[in-house]
C-alpha atoms as one frame of an Amber mdcrd trajectory, in Angstrom:
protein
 -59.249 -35.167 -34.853 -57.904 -38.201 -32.988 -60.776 -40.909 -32.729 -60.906
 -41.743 -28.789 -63.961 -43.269 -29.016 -62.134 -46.492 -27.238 -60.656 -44.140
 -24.868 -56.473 -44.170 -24.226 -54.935 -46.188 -21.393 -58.066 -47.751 -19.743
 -61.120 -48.876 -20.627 -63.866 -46.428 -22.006 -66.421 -48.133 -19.749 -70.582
 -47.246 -20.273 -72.451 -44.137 -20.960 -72.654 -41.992 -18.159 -75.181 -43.455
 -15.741 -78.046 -41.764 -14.708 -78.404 -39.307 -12.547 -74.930 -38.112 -13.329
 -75.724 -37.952 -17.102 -78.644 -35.279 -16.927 -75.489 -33.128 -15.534 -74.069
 -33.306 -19.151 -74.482 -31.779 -22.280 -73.456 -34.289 -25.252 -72.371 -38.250
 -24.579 -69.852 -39.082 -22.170 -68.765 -42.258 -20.816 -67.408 -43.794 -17.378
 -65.426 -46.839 -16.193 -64.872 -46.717 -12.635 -61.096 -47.921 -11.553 -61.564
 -47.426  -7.822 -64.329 -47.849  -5.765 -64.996 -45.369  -3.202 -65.075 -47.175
  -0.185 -63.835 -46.754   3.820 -60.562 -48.346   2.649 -59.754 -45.926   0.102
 -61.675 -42.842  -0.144 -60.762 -41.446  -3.255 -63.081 -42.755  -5.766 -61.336
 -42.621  -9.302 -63.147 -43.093 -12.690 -61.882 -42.870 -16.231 -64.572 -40.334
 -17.997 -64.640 -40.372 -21.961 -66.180 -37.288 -23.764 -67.036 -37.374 -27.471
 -66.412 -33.932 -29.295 -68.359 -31.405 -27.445 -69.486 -33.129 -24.753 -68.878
 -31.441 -21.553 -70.268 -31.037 -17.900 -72.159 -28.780 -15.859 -71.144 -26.138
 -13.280 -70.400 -28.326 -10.139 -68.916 -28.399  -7.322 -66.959 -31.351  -4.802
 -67.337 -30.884  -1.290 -63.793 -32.758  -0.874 -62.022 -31.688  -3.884 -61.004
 -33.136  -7.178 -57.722 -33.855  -9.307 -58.092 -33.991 -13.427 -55.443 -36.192
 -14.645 -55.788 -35.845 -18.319 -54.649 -38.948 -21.024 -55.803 -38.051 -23.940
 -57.794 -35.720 -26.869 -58.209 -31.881 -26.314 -60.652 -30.151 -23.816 -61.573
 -27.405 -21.368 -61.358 -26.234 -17.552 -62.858 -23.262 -15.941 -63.367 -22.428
 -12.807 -66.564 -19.495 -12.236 -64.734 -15.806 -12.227 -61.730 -17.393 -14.716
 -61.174 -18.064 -18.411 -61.355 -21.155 -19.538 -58.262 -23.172 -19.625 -57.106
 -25.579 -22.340 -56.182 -29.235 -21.368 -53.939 -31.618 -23.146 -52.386 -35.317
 -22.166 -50.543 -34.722 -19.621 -51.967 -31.871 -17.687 -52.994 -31.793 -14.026
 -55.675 -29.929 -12.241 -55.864 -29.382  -8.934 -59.621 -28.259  -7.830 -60.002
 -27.394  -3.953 -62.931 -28.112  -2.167 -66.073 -26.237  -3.190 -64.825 -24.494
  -6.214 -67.405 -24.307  -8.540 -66.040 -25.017 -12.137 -66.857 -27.401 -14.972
 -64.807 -29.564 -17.821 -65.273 -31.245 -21.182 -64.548 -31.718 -24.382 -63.152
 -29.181 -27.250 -65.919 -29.293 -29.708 -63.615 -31.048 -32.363 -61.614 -33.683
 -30.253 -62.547 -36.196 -27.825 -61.294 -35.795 -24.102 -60.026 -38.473 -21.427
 -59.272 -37.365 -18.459 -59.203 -39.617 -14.233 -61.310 -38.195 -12.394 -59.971
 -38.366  -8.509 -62.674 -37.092  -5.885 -60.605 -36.538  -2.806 -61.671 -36.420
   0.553 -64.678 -38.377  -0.726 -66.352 -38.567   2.611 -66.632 -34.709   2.684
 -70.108 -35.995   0.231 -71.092 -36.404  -2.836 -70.348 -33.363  -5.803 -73.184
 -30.455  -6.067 -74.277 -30.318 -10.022 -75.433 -26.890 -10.810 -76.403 -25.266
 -13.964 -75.263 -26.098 -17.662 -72.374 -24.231 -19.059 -74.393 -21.587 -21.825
 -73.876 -22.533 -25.132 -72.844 -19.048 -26.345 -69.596 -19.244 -23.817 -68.682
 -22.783 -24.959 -69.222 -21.817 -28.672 -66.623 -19.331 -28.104 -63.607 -21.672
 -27.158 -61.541 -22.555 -29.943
C-alpha cells in the first residue's frame, strides 16, 4: 500500500471540516486550491482519503469533475457498478447525478475535486454507502 498520508502533488490540507465530515465514513482530509467566488465559480479542493474512507450518496446541483493523483479508489453512480479509479483518471459527473467516491479499503485516494457551475448551489449529501456493498469491492 502506498502511504499518501501527505497526499501527492498538493498539500493534504485539514480533516474534513464539519458539516461536510458527518457525510463521510472513515478520515478524510481537504485543502482548498480555489475559492469559489463570483470570479471563478468552480471551487476546487484537493480531498485526501485514508484506506477506506469514502463518502456518502450525494449529489451537485452544477456538476462535478474527479481528477484523480494518486492511491486506489472507487466511483459509482446509483443504478451502476462501481468503477475503479487510478492516477490519472477523469470523471465527468453531470448535474444531479447521485453517486459517491472514496477510498479502496487498502490504499489511500487523492483525487481534485472541481464543482462546476457552482452557483447552481451547494451539493445534496444523502445516505451512507452500506457497508455490505463497499465490503464487496476488491
Amino acid at each position: 500500500m502506498s502511504d499518501l498520508s501527505n497526499s501527492v502533488i498538493f498539500p493534504k490540507g485539514d480533516k474534513m471540516p464539519e458539516p461536510f465530515n458527518k457525510s463521510f465514513i472513515g478520515q478524510a482530509y481537504l485543502q482548498m486550491l480555489v475559492q469559489g467566488d463570483k470570479e471563478f465559480n468552480c471551487p476546487i479542493g484537493n480531498v485526501t482519503f485514508e484506506p477506506g474512507c469514502r463518502n456518502n450518496w450525494h449529489k451537485h446541483p452544477g456538476g462535478q469533475i474527479l481528477l484523480v493523483t494518486g492511491g486506489r479508489g472507487w466511483y459509482q453512480e446509483d443504478g451502476t457498478p462501481a468503477r475503479e479509479l487510478r492516477a490519472g483518471d477523469v470523471v465527468k459527473i453531470p448535474a444531479n447525478v447521485k453517486h459517491w467516491h472514496g477510498a479502496a479499503k487498502d490504499s489511500w485516494f487523492v483525487h481534485l475535486s472541481v464543482e462546476t457551475n457552482s452557483q447552481a448551489g451547494p451539493a445534496e449529501w444523502l445516505e451512507p454507502v452500506a457497508d455490505d456493498e463497499y465490503n464487496q469491492l476488491k
